[in-house]
């Protein structure tokens, strides 16, 4: 008993917290309760037997039509009204026809129900009819009801009429209370959702850039990310919300277009569709952020030292990008046009600086060790191999892929100290490499219960045999890892620049929206003068 | 009139085509029609007035509960049954209580409706209660109905009982017909959907790789892709379907868990959730494919000549990757375990070969022109500048970012012919660059009506002043473009390798599924011997 009591208390506490978190929800529940009480009161007061026996329709209408947002209520009410009216009219026509046929009446009734049910259900399943699904359901229900009930009582017209009056009463009470008292608009929800997603993506972007520069690594990647389920990883949840919002936006859009002009959305035919376009463009951006996050999740990681070289530039692009997103988000929120000065100016500058830096330092992004064994390429190797004390182990692997590598290794054996090009960089890179080789095997961080040991060896890069940081890795695989690791930084940077390019697209969508929706002109800030 | 007639004919033709495309849909419509006719027949035959006046409940139940899949029908039926039973019991208890209070009866009734409606609606809105939303609705409806109707007729118990009997009849007919005749299972749908998505992603992957190697470029990027709407671009639709399927899978999963063991899904508590996990892992992969597609969509494109250098390796990784996806898809479809030999062996080999090739040829991926002006770096430049006839224009840009560049340019002027390292490659690269500069400005392909001319110039890379392919670009911006363009190939390759890494994850999820769901062992093919 005590456990039940505890569970009940827990449920009440949770419900209470839930109600406190969004006051619109208890308000809505209160409105529903009020509408139902009102309808019951009407039934209690009015005495005519005829109305009372049909009172169920008014109650049913309230329970079914009273939806959270005004748009949903209007849409359902319209569907219900139209379905009832057409079905009633149609049923009366069929009934009238069947009356004249005498004996065949019952056959006609059953046949008509069969045919109408078949056609209605089939049409309802068509994708184009999705928004009117409820209308078809009501149509079918009303048609059958009028047929069956009218046949039994012989009062086809009365049945249809009283039913319609009660539905009208129910709908009127629902609409009156729902719109009259603290209306909850789907359009507003849509607006806020989109503005919120901007902030979420901006946060994710900053988090990814910071995390990348801090050389954040996941000990174990939450398996939820790998199977794309909701997770409370802060980097992940921001862009995931933006990506996942598409279904919700679609629903809200379907309701918002039903809503009359209200509050700040003053024009008829408010361009809600442009709002979802902005959100779609943002989603396209957030896929780029997702790819950035992929670089952090990836097993192959760039050495921290080379990240540090580009840190300032990458950081700046990330910050400027997040700033643009936040700015756009707040413009969407406050419905203000962009001021004439280019919002993308700073972030484009930052991207260009980053690109130039990559350009200048691109030798940090590739592994020059294994460039083609032609004599000219040797020069490059000599330059970069610098101070490395190279110890060779000419252990030939079975699965050798190219015949040149043996030659290469001999060539490499000859190269030694040639005066240091940023020797510390190379050395430190090696230190990091060896460290990461110790703990990690390729893909080992993928979090899964069942790994097939059969081909694990294929996946793992060979473990280091020595802890000494100055002994370079001469296994082919290790070298491959090293080069992949260096390129990973290039990938991160390219993706970041791609993200910046996609921002243009968001700005364009926003411009279109701000024109169509007549956003207010920005107030020129006095500081700008 | 003729136009109306034409429209009607068109609608019928479309409906006919729709019904032909998926025969399950007309079958379902037929089942609904049959169930409704049967219920009507029951009403026609039975005479007791009591039943007939409540017949609406049986019809309502059929219309509302009869859903496309068995799982949905069972889930709704359960909700409806539970809602009706508890509401009926609760309403009777309240009614019994209020009877003893005499005068206060009406107040009690209205108050109880208020309280019950409020609590029910609030609980219904809680996210955890989403699957039971319909049950709460039915609870509220039944409670109000029993209260109001019972008060008017004074027959609380009768109302609740007859209502429940009729609902039970309606539900029995629905379930009997829906399960008995050509059942449509949500689990089967889920299974097929997931298997289909594997093929879709595989097609997208192949398309992206082929397109990239064919140097496919979008004249204008369909704006639908940029705002993430459905589009019939073949590369796009494949992975988009896999990404978008998450909502549909969630719904089908919610229904599938209601379904009893059937057909090939023989165990109780069939692990449907593991199916969606496989699909989630596939989704994680398809985000990598999406990023690959992003490389094709991107404004910055690698020169075709360097792509050709890696073509064979990239192609192989793409083909092997697609083969793995297709193989997994067909294993999911046929519910067969993986054979012991590693399915990922080939694709990992291919990825390693690609990685090594990148390693060896990584000088093609970076622009060595602008490496740091230290003396050692000069050596590298000399190697690579090779046969290029370098014509210098020492035009200094205003927005110079680093002081060293003037020195650099002078240095470069000194370097000349040093014996050719793949000179054609470098030359051809330049030809391509100059071509692409003519037509494209940065981001110009973004398809949008409203571009702000105010900062277009900032976005555009400067147009070429000369058509001659052998005159290199000496503008800083052009060089930056060139280097970005070269890195783009590195990005594509890294993303491809990342895709391969993510395949492991899909295989793990599949292994888990095949264990839990007891997939059959693979038939050893005779060719393997």
mmCIF file of N, CA, C and O in Angstrom, chain A residues 443-444 446-456 459, chain B residues 504 508 511:
data_model
loop_
_atom_site.group_PDB
_atom_site.id
_atom_site.type_symbol
_atom_site.label_atom_id
_atom_site.label_comp_id
_atom_site.label_asym_id
_atom_site.label_seq_id
_atom_site.Cartn_x
_atom_site.Cartn_y
_atom_site.Cartn_z
ATOM 1 N N UNK A 443 37.979 2.625 -34.215
ATOM 2 C CA UNK A 443 36.564 2.345 -33.966
ATOM 3 C C UNK A 443 36.277 1.765 -32.596
ATOM 4 O O UNK A 443 35.144 1.442 -32.296
ATOM 5 N N UNK A 444 37.307 1.635 -31.773
ATOM 6 C CA UNK A 444 37.059 0.953 -30.515
ATOM 7 C C UNK A 444 36.075 1.709 -29.639
ATOM 8 O O UNK A 444 35.447 1.139 -28.775
ATOM 9 N N UNK A 446 33.349 2.897 -30.453
ATOM 10 C CA UNK A 446 31.943 2.653 -30.751
ATOM 11 C C UNK A 446 31.370 1.767 -29.671
ATOM 12 O O UNK A 446 31.892 0.698 -29.359
ATOM 13 N N UNK A 447 30.322 2.236 -29.119
ATOM 14 C CA UNK A 447 29.779 1.678 -27.900
ATOM 15 C C UNK A 447 28.754 0.625 -28.282
ATOM 16 O O UNK A 447 27.633 0.905 -28.627
ATOM 17 N N UNK A 448 29.138 -0.600 -28.177
ATOM 18 C CA UNK A 448 28.198 -1.644 -28.571
ATOM 19 C C UNK A 448 28.505 -2.898 -27.813
ATOM 20 O O UNK A 448 29.645 -3.220 -27.514
ATOM 21 N N UNK A 449 27.461 -3.609 -27.486
ATOM 22 C CA UNK A 449 27.655 -4.818 -26.701
ATOM 23 C C UNK A 449 28.248 -5.937 -27.549
ATOM 24 O O UNK A 449 29.109 -6.670 -27.108
ATOM 25 N N UNK A 450 27.768 -6.034 -28.778
ATOM 26 C CA UNK A 450 28.178 -7.174 -29.574
ATOM 27 C C UNK A 450 29.129 -6.739 -30.676
ATOM 28 O O UNK A 450 28.741 -6.117 -31.646
ATOM 29 N N UNK A 451 30.390 -6.993 -30.504
ATOM 30 C CA UNK A 451 31.319 -6.783 -31.600
ATOM 31 C C UNK A 451 31.813 -8.148 -32.014
ATOM 32 O O UNK A 451 32.036 -9.030 -31.201
ATOM 33 N N UNK A 452 32.007 -8.297 -33.308
ATOM 34 C CA UNK A 452 32.404 -9.597 -33.813
ATOM 35 C C UNK A 452 33.914 -9.656 -33.726
ATOM 36 O O UNK A 452 34.618 -8.934 -34.431
ATOM 37 N N UNK A 453 34.381 -10.496 -32.880
ATOM 38 C CA UNK A 453 35.827 -10.545 -32.694
ATOM 39 C C UNK A 453 36.517 -11.028 -33.952
ATOM 40 O O UNK A 453 37.697 -10.793 -34.149
ATOM 41 N N UNK A 454 35.760 -11.678 -34.801
ATOM 42 C CA UNK A 454 36.326 -12.194 -36.041
ATOM 43 C C UNK A 454 37.117 -11.171 -36.816
ATOM 44 O O UNK A 454 38.207 -11.438 -37.289
ATOM 45 N N UNK A 455 36.593 -9.974 -36.937
ATOM 46 C CA UNK A 455 37.384 -9.027 -37.707
ATOM 47 C C UNK A 455 37.749 -7.771 -36.955
ATOM 48 O O UNK A 455 38.004 -6.753 -37.532
ATOM 49 N N UNK A 456 37.783 -7.855 -35.679
ATOM 50 C CA UNK A 456 38.347 -6.771 -34.913
ATOM 51 C C UNK A 456 39.786 -6.459 -35.335
ATOM 52 O O UNK A 456 40.134 -5.309 -35.545
ATOM 53 N N UNK A 459 40.276 -4.088 -37.941
ATOM 54 C CA UNK A 459 39.890 -2.716 -37.668
ATOM 55 C C UNK A 459 40.934 -1.969 -36.867
ATOM 56 O O UNK A 459 41.057 -0.761 -36.956
ATOM 57 N N UNK B 504 30.547 0.113 -39.348
ATOM 58 C CA UNK B 504 30.772 -0.826 -38.255
ATOM 59 C C UNK B 504 29.602 -0.813 -37.277
ATOM 60 O O UNK B 504 29.149 -1.847 -36.795
ATOM 61 N N UNK B 508 27.130 -3.668 -36.099
ATOM 62 C CA UNK B 508 26.916 -4.022 -34.695
ATOM 63 C C UNK B 508 25.437 -4.062 -34.354
ATOM 64 O O UNK B 508 24.968 -4.995 -33.706
ATOM 65 N N UNK B 511 23.920 -7.106 -35.825
ATOM 66 C CA UNK B 511 24.271 -8.329 -35.085
ATOM 67 C C UNK B 511 23.388 -8.460 -33.851
ATOM 68 O O UNK B 511 22.884 -9.535 -33.544
#
